[in-house]
Short mmCIF file of C-alpha atoms in Angstrom, two decimals:
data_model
loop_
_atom_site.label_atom_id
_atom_site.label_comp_id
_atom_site.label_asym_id
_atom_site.label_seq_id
_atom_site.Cartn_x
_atom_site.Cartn_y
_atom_site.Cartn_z
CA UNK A 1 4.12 -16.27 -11.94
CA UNK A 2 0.87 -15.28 -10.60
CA UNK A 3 0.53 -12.05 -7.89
CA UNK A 4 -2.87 -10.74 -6.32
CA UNK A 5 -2.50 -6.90 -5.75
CA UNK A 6 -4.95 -6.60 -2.42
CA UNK A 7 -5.74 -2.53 -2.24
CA UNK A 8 -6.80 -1.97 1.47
CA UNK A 9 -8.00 1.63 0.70
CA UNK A 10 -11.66 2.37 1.48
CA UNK A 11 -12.32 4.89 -1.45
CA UNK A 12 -13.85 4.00 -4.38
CA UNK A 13 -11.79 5.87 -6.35
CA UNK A 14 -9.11 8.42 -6.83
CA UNK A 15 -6.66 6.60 -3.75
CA UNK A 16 -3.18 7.00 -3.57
CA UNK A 17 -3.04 2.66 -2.79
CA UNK A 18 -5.01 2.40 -6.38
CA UNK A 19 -2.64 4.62 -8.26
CA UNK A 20 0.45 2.58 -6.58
CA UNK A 21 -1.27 -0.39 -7.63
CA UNK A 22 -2.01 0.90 -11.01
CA UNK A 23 1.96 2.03 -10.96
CA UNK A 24 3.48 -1.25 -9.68
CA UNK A 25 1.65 -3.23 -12.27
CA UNK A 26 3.10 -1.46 -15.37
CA UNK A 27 6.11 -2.30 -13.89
CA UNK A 28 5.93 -5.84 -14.34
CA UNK A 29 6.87 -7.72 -16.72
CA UNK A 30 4.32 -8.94 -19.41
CA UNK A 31 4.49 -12.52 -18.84
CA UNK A 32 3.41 -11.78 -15.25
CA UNK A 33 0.02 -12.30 -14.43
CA UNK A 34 -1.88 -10.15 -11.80
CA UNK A 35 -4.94 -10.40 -9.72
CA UNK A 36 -6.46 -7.27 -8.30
CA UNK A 37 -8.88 -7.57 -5.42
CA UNK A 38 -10.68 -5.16 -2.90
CA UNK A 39 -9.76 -5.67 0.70
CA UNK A 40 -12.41 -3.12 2.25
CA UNK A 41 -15.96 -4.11 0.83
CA UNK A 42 -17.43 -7.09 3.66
CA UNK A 43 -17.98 -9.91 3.32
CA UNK A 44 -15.32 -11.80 2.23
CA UNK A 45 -16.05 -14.76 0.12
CA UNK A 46 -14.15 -18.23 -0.03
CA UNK A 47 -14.24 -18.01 -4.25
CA UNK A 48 -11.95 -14.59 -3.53
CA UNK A 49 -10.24 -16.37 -0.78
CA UNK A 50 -9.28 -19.46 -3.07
CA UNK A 51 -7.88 -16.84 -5.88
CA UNK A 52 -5.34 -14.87 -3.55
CA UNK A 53 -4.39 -18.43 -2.21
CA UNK A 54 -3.58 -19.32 -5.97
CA UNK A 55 -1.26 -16.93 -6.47
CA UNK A 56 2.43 -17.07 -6.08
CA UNK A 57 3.06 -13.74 -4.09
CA UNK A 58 0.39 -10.84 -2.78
CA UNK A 59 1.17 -7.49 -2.29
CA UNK A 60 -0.95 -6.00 0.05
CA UNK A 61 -1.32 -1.69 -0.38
CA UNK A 62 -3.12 0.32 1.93
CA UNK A 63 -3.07 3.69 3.57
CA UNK A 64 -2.09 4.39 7.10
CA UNK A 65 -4.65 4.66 9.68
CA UNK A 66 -3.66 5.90 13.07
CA UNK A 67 -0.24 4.77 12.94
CA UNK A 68 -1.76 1.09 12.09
CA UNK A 69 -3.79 -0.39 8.85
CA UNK A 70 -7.22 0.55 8.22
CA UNK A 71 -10.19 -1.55 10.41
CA UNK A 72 -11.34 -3.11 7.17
CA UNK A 73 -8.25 -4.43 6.26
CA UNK A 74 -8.14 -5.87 9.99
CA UNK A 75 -10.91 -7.76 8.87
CA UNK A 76 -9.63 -8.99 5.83
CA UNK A 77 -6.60 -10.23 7.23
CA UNK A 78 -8.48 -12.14 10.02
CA UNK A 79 -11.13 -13.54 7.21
CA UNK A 80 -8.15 -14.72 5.06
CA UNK A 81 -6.27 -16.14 7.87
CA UNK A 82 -9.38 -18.31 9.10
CA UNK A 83 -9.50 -19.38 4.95
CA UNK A 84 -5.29 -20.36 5.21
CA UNK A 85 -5.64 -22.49 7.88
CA UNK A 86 -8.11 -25.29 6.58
CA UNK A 87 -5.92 -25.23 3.34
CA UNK A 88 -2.85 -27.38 2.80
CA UNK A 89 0.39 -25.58 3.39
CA UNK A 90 1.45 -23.16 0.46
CA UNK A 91 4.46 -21.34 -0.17
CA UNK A 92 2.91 -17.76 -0.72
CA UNK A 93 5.78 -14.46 -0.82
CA UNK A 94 4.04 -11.62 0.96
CA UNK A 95 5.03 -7.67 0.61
CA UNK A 96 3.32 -4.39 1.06
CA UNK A 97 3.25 -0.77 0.47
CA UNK A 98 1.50 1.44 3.32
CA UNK A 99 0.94 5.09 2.43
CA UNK A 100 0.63 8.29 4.91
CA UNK A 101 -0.64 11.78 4.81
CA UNK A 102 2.83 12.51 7.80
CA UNK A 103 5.95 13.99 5.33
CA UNK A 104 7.82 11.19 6.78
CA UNK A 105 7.61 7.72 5.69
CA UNK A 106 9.21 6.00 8.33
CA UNK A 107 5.08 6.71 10.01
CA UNK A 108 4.67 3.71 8.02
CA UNK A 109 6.86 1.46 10.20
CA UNK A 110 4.43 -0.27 12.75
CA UNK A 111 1.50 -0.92 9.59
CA UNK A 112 4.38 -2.69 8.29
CA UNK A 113 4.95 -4.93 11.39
CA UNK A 114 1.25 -6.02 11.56
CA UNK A 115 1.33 -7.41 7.99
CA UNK A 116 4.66 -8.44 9.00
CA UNK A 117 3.30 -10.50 11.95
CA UNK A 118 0.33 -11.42 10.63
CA UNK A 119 2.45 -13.66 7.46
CA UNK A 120 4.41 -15.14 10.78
CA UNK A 121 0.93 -16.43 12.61
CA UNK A 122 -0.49 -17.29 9.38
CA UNK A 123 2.32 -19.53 8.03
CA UNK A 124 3.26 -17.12 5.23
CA UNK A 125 6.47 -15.84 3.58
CA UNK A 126 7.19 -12.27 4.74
CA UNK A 127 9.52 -10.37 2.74
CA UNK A 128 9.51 -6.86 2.95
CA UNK A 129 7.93 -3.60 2.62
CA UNK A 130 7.80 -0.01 1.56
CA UNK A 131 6.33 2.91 3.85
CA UNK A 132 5.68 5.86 1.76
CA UNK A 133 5.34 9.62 3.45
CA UNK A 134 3.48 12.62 1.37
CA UNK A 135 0.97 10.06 -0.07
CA UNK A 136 -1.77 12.93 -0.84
CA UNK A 137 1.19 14.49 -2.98
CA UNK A 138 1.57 11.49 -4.96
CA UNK A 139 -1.94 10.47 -5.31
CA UNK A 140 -2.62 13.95 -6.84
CA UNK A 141 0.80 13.95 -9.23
CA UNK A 142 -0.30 11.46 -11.44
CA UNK A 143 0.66 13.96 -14.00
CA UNK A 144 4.04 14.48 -13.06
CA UNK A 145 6.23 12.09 -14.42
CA UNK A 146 8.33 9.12 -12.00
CA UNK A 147 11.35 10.10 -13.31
CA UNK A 148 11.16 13.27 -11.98
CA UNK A 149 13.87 14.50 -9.39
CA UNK A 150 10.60 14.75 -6.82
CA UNK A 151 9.13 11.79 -7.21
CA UNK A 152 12.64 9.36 -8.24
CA UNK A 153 12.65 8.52 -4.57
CA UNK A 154 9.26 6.74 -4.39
CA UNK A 155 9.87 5.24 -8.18
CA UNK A 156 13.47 3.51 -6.97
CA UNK A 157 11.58 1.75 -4.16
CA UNK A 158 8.69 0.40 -6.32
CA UNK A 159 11.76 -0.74 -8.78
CA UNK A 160 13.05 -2.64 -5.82
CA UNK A 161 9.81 -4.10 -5.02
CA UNK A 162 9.81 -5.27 -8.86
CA UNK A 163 13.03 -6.98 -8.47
CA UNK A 164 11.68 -8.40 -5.42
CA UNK A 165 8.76 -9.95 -6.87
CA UNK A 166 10.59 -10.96 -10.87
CA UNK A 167 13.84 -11.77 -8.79
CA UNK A 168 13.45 -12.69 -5.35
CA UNK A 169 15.59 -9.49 -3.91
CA UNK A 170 15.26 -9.06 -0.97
CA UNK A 171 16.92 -5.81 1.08
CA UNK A 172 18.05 -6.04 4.70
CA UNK A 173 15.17 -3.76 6.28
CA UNK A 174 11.95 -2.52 5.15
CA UNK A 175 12.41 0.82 2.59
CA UNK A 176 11.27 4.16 4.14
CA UNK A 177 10.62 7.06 1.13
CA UNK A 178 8.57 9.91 0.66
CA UNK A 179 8.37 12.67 -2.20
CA UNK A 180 11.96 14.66 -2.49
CA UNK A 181 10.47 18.25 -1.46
CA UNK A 182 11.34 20.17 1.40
CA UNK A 183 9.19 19.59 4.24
CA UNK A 184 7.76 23.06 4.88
CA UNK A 185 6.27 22.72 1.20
CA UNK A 186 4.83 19.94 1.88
CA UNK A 187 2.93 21.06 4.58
CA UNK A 188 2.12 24.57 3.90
CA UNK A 189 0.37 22.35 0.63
CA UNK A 190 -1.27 20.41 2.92
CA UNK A 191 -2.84 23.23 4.86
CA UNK A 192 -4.33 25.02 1.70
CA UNK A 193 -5.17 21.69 0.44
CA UNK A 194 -7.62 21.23 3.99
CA UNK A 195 -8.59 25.21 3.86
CA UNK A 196 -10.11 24.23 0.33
CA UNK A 197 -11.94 21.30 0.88
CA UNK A 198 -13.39 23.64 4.16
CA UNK A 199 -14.22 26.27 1.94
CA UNK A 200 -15.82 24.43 -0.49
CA UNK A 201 -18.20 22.55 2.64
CA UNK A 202 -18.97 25.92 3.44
CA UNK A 203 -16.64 26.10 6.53
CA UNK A 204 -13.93 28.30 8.45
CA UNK A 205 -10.46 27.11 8.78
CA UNK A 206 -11.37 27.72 12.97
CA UNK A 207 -14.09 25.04 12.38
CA UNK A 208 -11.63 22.68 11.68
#
């Protein structure tokens, strides 16, 4: 079984959709082989194209943009839908994993949908997806290990999105997680995270 890992984040490094990636992958089982390819840096070649369209399933993971995915990735999706349609008909399994800064996952929901609706014009296999909430906790708690009671909640759903891809399970509804910490922590992080980065730009929280 071949899979292509698309990561739709626009950083070069240090992204929570990387370190998912990264994740998902050890996952897998050894015999599976993975492709890993950039869905922000233009333009989009046919070679690239032709490798996705190789594979047996893609999993695209991306963060959340304004309650939608990320402009580049808008692109990409447009670009590899032009590429589909001058190919022979393929039987390709599509999932993804959207990320958000929000506490609550279930922000993820309408990202979800466009992928969701893009494999339905594009004559592709939709299966399902995971919407992740707190996803600048878990891009920064790479230390902290899955199995911990904080982070179990986002490490069951990538186990289910392993059994999806080794097994073909497939759950009723797309799976809506984020870390297990209260949600006043989360936030109250979040501000001194952002009164940090100000300081350190030589700003005031009021500029901001």
């Amino acid at each position: 079984m071949k899979i292509c890992m698309i990561n739709g984040s626009p950083k070069a490094k240090d992204s929570c959709s990387r370190y998912l990636i990264d994740e998902i992958i050890k996952l897998m089982d050894d015999k599976t082989e993975v492709l890993i390819c950039d869905g922000s840096h233009k333009p989009f070649k046919d070679d690239m194209f032709q490798q996705i369209y190789n594979c047996d399933k893609v999993v695209f993971v991306f963060p959340l943009y304004v309650d939608a995915v990320p402009s580049h990735l808008v692109y990409f999706l447009e670009s590899f839908q032009e590429y589909i349609r001058l190919q022979p008909v393929k039987n390709i399994s599509v999932y993804a994993v959207s990320n958000c800064g929000f506490y609550e996952g279930e922000q993820n929901k309408y990202a979800l949908k466009i992928i969701e609706n893009f494999c339905e014009d594009s004559g592709l296999n939709w299966q399902f997806g995971i919407g992740t909430g707190t996803g600048p906790f878990i891009a920064q708690s790479q230390t902290i290990p899955w199995q911990s009671s904080v982070k179990r909640p986002i490490y069951q759903a990538l186990i289910t999105l392993k059994k999806g891809l080794e097994e073909g399970y497939q759950p009723k509804e797309n799976i809506f997680v984020m870390a297990k910490m209260p949600r006043y922590i989360y936030i109250a992080s979040a501000h001194a995270g952002w009164r940090l980065s100000a300081k350190k730009n030589n700003l005031r929280f009021r500029d901001i």
